[in-house]
PDB file of C-alpha atoms and ligand atoms in Angstrom:
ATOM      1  CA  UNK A   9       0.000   0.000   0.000  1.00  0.00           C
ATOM      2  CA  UNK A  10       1.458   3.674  -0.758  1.00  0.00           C
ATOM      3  CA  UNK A  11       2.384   5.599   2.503  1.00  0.00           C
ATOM      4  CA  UNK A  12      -1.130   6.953   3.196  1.00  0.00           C
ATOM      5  CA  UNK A  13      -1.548  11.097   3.413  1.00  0.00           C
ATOM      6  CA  UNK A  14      -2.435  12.856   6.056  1.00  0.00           C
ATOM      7  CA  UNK A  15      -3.405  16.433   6.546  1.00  0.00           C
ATOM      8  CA  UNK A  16      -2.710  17.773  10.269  1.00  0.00           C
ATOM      9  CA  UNK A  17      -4.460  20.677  11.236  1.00  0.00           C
ATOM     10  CA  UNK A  18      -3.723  21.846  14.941  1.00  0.00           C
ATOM     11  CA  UNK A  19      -5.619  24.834  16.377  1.00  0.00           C
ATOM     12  CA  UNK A  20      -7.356  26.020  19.426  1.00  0.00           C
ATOM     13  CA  UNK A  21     -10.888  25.604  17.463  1.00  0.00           C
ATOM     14  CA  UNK A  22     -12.601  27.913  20.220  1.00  0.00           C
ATOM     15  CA  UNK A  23     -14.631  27.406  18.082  1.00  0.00           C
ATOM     16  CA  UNK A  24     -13.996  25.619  15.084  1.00  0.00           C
ATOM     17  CA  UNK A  25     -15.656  27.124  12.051  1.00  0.00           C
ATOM     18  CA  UNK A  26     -15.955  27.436   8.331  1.00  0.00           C
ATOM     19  CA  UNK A  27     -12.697  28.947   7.411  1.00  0.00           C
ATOM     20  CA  UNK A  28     -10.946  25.807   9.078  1.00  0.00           C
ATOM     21  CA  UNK A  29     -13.146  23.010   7.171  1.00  0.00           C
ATOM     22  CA  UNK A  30     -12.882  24.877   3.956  1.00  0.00           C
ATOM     23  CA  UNK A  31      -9.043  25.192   4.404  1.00  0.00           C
ATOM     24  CA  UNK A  32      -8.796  21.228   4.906  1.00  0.00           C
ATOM     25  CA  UNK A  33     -10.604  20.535   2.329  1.00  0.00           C
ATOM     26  CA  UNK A  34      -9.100  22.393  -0.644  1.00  0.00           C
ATOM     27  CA  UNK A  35      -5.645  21.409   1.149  1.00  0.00           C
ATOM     28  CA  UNK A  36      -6.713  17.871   0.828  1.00  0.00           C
ATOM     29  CA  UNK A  37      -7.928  18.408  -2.514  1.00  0.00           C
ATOM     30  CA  UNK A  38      -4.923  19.721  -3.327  1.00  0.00           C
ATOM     31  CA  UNK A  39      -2.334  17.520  -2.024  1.00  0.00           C
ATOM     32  CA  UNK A  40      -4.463  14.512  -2.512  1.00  0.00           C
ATOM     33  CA  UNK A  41      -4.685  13.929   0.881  1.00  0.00           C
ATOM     34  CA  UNK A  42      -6.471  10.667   2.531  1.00  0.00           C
ATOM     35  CA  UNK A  43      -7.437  11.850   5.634  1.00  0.00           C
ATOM     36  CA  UNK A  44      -7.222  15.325   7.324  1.00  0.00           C
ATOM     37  CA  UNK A  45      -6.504  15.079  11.473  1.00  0.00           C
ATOM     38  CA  UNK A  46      -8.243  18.018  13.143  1.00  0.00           C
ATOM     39  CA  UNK A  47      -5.721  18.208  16.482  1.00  0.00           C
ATOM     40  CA  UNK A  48      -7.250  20.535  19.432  1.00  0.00           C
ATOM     41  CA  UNK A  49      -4.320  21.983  21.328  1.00  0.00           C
ATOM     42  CA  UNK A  50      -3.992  21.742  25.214  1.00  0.00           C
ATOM     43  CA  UNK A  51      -3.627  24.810  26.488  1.00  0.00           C
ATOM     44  CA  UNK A  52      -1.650  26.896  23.220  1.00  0.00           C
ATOM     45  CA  UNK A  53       1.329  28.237  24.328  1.00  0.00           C
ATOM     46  CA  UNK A  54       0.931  31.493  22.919  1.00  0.00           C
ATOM     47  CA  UNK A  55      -2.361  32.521  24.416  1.00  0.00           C
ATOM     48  CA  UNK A  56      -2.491  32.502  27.172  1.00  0.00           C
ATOM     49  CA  UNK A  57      -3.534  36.331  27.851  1.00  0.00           C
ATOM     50  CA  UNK A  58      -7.169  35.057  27.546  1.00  0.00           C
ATOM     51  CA  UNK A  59      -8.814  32.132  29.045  1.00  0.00           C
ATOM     52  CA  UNK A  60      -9.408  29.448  26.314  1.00  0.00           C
ATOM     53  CA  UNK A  61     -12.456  27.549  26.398  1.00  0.00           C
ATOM     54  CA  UNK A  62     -12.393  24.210  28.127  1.00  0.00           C
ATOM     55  CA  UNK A  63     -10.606  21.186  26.072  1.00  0.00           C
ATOM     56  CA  UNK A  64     -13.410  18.938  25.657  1.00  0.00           C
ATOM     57  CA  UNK A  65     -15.609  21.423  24.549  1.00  0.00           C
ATOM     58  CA  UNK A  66     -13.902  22.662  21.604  1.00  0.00           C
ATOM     59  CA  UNK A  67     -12.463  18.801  21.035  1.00  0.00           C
ATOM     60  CA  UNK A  68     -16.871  18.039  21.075  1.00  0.00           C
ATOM     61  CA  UNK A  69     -16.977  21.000  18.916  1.00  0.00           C
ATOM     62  CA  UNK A  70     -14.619  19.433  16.239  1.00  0.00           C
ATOM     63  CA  UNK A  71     -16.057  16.280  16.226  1.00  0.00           C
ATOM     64  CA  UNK A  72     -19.407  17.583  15.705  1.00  0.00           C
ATOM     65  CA  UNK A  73     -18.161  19.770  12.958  1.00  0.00           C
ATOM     66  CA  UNK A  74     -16.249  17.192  11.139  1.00  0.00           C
ATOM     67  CA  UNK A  75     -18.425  13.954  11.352  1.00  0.00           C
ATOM     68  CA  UNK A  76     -20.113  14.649   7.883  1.00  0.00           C
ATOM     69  CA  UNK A  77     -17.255  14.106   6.421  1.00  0.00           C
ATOM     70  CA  UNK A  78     -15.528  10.755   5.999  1.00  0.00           C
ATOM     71  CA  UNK A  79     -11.816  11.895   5.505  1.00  0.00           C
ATOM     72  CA  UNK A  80     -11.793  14.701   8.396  1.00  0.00           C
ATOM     73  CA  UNK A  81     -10.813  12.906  11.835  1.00  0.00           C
ATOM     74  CA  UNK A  82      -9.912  14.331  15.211  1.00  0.00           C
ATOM     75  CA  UNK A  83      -7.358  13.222  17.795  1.00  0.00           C
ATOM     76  CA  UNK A  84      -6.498  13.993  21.342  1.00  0.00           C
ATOM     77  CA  UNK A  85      -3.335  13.940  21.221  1.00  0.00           C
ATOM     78  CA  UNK A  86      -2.512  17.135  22.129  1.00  0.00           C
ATOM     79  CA  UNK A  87      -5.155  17.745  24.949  1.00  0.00           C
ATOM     80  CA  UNK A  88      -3.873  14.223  26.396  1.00  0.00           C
ATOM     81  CA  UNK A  89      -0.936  15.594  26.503  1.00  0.00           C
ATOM     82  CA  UNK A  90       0.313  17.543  29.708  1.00  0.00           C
ATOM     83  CA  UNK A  91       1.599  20.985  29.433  1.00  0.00           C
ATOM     84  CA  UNK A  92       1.185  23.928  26.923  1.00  0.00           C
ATOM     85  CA  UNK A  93       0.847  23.023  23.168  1.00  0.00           C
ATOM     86  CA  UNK A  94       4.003  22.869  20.589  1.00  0.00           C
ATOM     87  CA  UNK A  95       3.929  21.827  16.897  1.00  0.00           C
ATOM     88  CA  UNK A  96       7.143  19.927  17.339  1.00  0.00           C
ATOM     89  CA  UNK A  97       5.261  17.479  19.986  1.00  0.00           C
ATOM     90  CA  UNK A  98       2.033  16.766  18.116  1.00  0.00           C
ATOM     91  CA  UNK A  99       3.888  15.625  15.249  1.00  0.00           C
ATOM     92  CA  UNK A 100       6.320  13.291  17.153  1.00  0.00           C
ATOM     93  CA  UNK A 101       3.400  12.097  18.570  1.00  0.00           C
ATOM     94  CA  UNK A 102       1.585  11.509  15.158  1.00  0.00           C
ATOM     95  CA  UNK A 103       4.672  10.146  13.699  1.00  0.00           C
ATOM     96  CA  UNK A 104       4.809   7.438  16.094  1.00  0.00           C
ATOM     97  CA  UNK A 105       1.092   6.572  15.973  1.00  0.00           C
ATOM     98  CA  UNK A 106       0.995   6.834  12.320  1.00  0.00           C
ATOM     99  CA  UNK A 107       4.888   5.595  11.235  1.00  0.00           C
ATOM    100  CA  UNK A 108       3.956   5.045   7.634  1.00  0.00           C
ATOM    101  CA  UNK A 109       2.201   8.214   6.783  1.00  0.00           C
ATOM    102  CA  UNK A 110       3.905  11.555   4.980  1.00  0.00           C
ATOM    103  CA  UNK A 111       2.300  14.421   7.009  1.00  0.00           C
ATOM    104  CA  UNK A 112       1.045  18.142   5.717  1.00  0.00           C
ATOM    105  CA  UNK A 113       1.010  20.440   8.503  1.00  0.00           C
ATOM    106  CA  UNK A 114      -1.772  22.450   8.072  1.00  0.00           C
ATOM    107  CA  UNK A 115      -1.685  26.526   8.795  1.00  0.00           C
ATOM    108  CA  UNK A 116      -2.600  30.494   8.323  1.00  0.00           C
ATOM    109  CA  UNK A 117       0.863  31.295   6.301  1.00  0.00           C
ATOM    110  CA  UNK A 118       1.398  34.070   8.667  1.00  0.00           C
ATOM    111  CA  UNK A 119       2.048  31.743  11.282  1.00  0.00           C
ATOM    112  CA  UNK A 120       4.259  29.749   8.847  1.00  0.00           C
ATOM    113  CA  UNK A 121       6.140  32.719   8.014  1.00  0.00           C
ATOM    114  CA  UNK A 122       7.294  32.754  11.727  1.00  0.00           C
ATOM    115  CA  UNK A 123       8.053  29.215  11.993  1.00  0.00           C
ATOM    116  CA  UNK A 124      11.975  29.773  12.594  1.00  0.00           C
ATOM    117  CA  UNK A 125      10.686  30.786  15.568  1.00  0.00           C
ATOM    118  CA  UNK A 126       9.065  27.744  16.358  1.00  0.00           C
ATOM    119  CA  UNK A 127      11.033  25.238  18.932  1.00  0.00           C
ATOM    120  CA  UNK A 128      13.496  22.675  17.031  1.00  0.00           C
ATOM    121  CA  UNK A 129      12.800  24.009  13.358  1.00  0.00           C
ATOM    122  CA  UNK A 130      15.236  21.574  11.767  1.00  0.00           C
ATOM    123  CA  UNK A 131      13.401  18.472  13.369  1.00  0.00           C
ATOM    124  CA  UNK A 132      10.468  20.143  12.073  1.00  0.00           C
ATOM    125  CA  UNK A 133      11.084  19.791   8.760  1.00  0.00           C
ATOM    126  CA  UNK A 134      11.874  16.293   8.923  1.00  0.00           C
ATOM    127  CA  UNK A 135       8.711  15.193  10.616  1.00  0.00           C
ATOM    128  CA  UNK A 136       6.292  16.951   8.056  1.00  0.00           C
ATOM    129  CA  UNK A 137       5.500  19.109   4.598  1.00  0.00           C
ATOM    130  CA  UNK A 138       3.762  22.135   5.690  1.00  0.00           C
ATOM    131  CA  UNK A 139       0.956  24.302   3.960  1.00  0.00           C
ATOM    132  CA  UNK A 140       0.738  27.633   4.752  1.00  0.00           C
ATOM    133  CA  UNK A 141      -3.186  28.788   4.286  1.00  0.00           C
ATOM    134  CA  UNK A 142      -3.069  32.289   2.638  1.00  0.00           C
ATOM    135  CA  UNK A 143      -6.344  34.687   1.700  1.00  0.00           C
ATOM    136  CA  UNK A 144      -7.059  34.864  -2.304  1.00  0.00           C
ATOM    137  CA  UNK A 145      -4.804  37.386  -3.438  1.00  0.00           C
ATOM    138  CA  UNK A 146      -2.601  37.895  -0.266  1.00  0.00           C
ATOM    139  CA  UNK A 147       0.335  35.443  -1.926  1.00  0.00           C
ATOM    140  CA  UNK A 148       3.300  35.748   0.815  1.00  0.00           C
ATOM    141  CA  UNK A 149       6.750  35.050   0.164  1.00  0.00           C
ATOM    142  CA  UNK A 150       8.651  31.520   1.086  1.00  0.00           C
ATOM    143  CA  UNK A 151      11.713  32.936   1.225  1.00  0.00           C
ATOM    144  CA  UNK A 152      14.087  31.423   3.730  1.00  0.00           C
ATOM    145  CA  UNK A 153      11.858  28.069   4.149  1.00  0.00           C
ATOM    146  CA  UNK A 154      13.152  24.863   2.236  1.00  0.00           C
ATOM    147  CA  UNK A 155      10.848  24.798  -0.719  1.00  0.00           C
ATOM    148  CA  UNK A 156      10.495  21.012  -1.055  1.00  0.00           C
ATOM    149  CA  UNK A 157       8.776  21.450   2.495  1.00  0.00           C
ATOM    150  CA  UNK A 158       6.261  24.189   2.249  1.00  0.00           C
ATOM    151  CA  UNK A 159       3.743  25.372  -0.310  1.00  0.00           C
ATOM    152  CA  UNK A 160       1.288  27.952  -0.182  1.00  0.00           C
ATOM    153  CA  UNK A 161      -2.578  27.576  -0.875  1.00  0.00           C
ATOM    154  CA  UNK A 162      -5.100  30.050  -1.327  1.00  0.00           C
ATOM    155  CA  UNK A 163      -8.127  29.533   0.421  1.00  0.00           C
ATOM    156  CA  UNK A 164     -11.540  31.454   0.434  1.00  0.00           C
ATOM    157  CA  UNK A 165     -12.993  31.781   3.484  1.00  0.00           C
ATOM    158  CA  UNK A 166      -9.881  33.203   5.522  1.00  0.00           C
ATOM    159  CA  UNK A 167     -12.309  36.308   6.889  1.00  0.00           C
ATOM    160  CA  UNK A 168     -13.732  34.185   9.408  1.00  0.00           C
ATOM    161  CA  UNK A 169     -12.178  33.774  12.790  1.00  0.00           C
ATOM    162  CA  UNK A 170     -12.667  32.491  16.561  1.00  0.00           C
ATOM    163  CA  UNK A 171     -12.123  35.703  17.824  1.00  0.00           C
ATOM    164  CA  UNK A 172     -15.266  37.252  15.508  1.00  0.00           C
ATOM    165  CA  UNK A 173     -17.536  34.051  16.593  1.00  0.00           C
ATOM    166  CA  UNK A 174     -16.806  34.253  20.481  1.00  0.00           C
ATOM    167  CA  UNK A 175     -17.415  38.401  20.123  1.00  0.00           C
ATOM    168  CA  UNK A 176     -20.789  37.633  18.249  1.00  0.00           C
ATOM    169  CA  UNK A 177     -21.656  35.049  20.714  1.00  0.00           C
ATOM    170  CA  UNK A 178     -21.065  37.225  23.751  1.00  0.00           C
ATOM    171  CA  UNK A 179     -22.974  40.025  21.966  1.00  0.00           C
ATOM    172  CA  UNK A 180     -25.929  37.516  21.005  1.00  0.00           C
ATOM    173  CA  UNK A 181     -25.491  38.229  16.961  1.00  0.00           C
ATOM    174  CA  UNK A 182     -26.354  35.537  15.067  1.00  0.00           C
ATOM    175  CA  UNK A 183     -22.775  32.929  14.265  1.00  0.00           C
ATOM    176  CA  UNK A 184     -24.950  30.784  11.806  1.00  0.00           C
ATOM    177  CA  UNK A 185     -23.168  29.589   8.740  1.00  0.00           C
ATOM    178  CA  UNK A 186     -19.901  30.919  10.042  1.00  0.00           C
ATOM    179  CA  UNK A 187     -19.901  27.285  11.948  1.00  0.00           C
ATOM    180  CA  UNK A 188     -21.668  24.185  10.991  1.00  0.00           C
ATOM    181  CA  UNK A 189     -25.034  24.041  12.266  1.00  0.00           C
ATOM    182  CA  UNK A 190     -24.233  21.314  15.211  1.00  0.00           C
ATOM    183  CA  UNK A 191     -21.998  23.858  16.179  1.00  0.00           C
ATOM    184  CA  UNK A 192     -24.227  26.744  16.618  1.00  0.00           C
ATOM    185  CA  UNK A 193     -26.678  24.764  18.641  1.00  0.00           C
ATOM    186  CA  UNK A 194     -23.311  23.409  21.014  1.00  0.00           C
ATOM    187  CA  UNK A 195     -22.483  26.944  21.761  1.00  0.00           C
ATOM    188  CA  UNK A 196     -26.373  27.600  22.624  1.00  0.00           C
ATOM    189  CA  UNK A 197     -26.494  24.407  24.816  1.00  0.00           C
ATOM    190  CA  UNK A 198     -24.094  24.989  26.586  1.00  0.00           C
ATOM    191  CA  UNK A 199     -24.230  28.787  26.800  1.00  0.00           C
ATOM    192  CA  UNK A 200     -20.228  29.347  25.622  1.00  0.00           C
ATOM    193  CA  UNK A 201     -18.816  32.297  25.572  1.00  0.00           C
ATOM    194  CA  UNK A 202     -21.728  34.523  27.301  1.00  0.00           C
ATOM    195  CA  UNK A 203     -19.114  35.863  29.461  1.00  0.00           C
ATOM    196  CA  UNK A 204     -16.161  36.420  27.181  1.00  0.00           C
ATOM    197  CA  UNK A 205     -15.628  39.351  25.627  1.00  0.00           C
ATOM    198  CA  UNK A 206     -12.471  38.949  23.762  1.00  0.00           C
TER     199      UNK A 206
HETATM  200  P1  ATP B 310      -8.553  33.030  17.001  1.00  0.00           P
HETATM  201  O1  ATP B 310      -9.375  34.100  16.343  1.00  0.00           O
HETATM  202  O2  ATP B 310      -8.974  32.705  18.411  1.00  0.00           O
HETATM  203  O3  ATP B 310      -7.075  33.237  16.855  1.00  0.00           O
HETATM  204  P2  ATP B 310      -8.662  31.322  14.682  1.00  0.00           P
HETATM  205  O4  ATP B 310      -9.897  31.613  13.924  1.00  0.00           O
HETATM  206  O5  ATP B 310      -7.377  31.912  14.173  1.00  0.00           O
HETATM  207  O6  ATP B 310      -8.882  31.672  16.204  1.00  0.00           O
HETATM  208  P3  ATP B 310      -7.316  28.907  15.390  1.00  0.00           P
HETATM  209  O7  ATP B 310      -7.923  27.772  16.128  1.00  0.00           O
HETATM  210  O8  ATP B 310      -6.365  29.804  16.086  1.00  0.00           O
HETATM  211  O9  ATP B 310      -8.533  29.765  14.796  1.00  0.00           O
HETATM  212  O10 ATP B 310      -6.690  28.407  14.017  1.00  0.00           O
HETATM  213  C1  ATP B 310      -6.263  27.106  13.752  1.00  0.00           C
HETATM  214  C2  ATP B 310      -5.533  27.112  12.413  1.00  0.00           C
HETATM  215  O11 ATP B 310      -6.424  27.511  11.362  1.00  0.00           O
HETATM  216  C3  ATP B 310      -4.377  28.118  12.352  1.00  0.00           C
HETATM  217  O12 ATP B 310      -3.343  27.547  11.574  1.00  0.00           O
HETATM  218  C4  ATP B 310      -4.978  29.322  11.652  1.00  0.00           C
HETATM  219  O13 ATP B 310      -4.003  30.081  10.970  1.00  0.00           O
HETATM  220  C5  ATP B 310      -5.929  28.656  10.675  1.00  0.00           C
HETATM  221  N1  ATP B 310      -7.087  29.492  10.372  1.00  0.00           N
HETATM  222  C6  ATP B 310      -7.739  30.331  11.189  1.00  0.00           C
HETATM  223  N2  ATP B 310      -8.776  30.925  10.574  1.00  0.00           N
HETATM  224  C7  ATP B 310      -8.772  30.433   9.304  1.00  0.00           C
HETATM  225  C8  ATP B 310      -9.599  30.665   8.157  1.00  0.00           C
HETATM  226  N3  ATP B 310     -10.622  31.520   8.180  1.00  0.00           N
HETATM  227  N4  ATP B 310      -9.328  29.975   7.023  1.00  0.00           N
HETATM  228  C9  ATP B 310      -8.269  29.121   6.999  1.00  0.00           C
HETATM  229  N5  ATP B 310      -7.449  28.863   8.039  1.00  0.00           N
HETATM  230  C10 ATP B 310      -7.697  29.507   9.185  1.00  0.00           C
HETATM  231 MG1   MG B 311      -5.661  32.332  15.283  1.00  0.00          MG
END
């Protein structure tokens, strides 16, 4: 059997939404991609100015917003995991639980773009391709990153964000068909993010 390929795409998903699923799935259009992992972090390392909603909310959220769809899966790893959330540990842990796949990191090319930044870059490379997601029209440069390692994809709902959902939430505006249905009614049940303002 060829090495299957599989699309990781880490992220606090607080909450998961449109932009995300639509940047999976042209990714894994794209790179002809067998399965996409949706990966909830922990607790993210770099935010943590504002309280994140609980883990096994947004990990429900995922689930709930991927299960239509037979390629998109979602793992724990990362909230199993003990600690703040770096890229360089999901994907050691995904290498060993998956030995035979080739893995595309999934993410927004600006955080790409700062990815020398990231801990152990060079181990980095070796454990996965990654795919910086970029808005139609907003192509950004790959200077300085190994080129057999990243690409860039356009993708067209980058205007949607967490940050916009959780402020329409907490202001009671409407977040349908920003976020899959199942999700809207999630936030509603459980009355998330009513007292966040951020
Ligand atoms: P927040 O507004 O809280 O920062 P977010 O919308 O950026 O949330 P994250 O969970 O931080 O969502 O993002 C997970 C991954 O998805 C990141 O790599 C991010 O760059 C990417 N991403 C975020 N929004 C979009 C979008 N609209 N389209 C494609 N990719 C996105
Ligand atoms: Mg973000």
């Amino acid at each position: 059997m060829p090495q299957p390929r599989i699309g990781v795409m880490g992220g606090t998903f607080d909450p998961i939404h449109h932009g995300h699923l639509v940047a999976a799935s042209e990714v894994a259009s794209q790179f002809d991609l067998d399965q996409v992992l949706f990966v909830p972090t922990g607790r993210p390392g770099f935010k943590q100015d504002r309280a994140v909603t609980e883990a096994e909310h947004r990990y429900l959220m995922t689930v709930i917003a991927t299960a239509s769809n037979p390629r998109f899966m979602v793992s724990r790893v990362d909230i199993e995991r003990p600690g703040l959330t770096y890229t360089i540990d999901t994907l050691r842990d995904l290498a060993v639980a998956l030995p035979d796949a080739d893995l595309y990191f999934i993410t927004g090319a600006d955080a790409l773009m700062q990815i020398t930044t990231w801990r152990n870059v060079d181990e980095l490379w070796s454990l996965a391709r990654f795919v910086g997601v970029t808005r139609p029209g907003h192509e950004l440069s790959l200077e300085g990153l190994p080129a057999d390692r990243v690409s860039m994809v356009e993708v067209p709902a980058m205007a949607i964000s967490s940050t916009q959902i959780r402020a329409r939430a907490h202001s009671g505006l409407p977040v349908w068909y920003l976020v899959p249905d199942g999700v809207v009614q999630y936030i509603g049940k459980h009355g998330l993010y009513r007292g966040i303002s951020d």
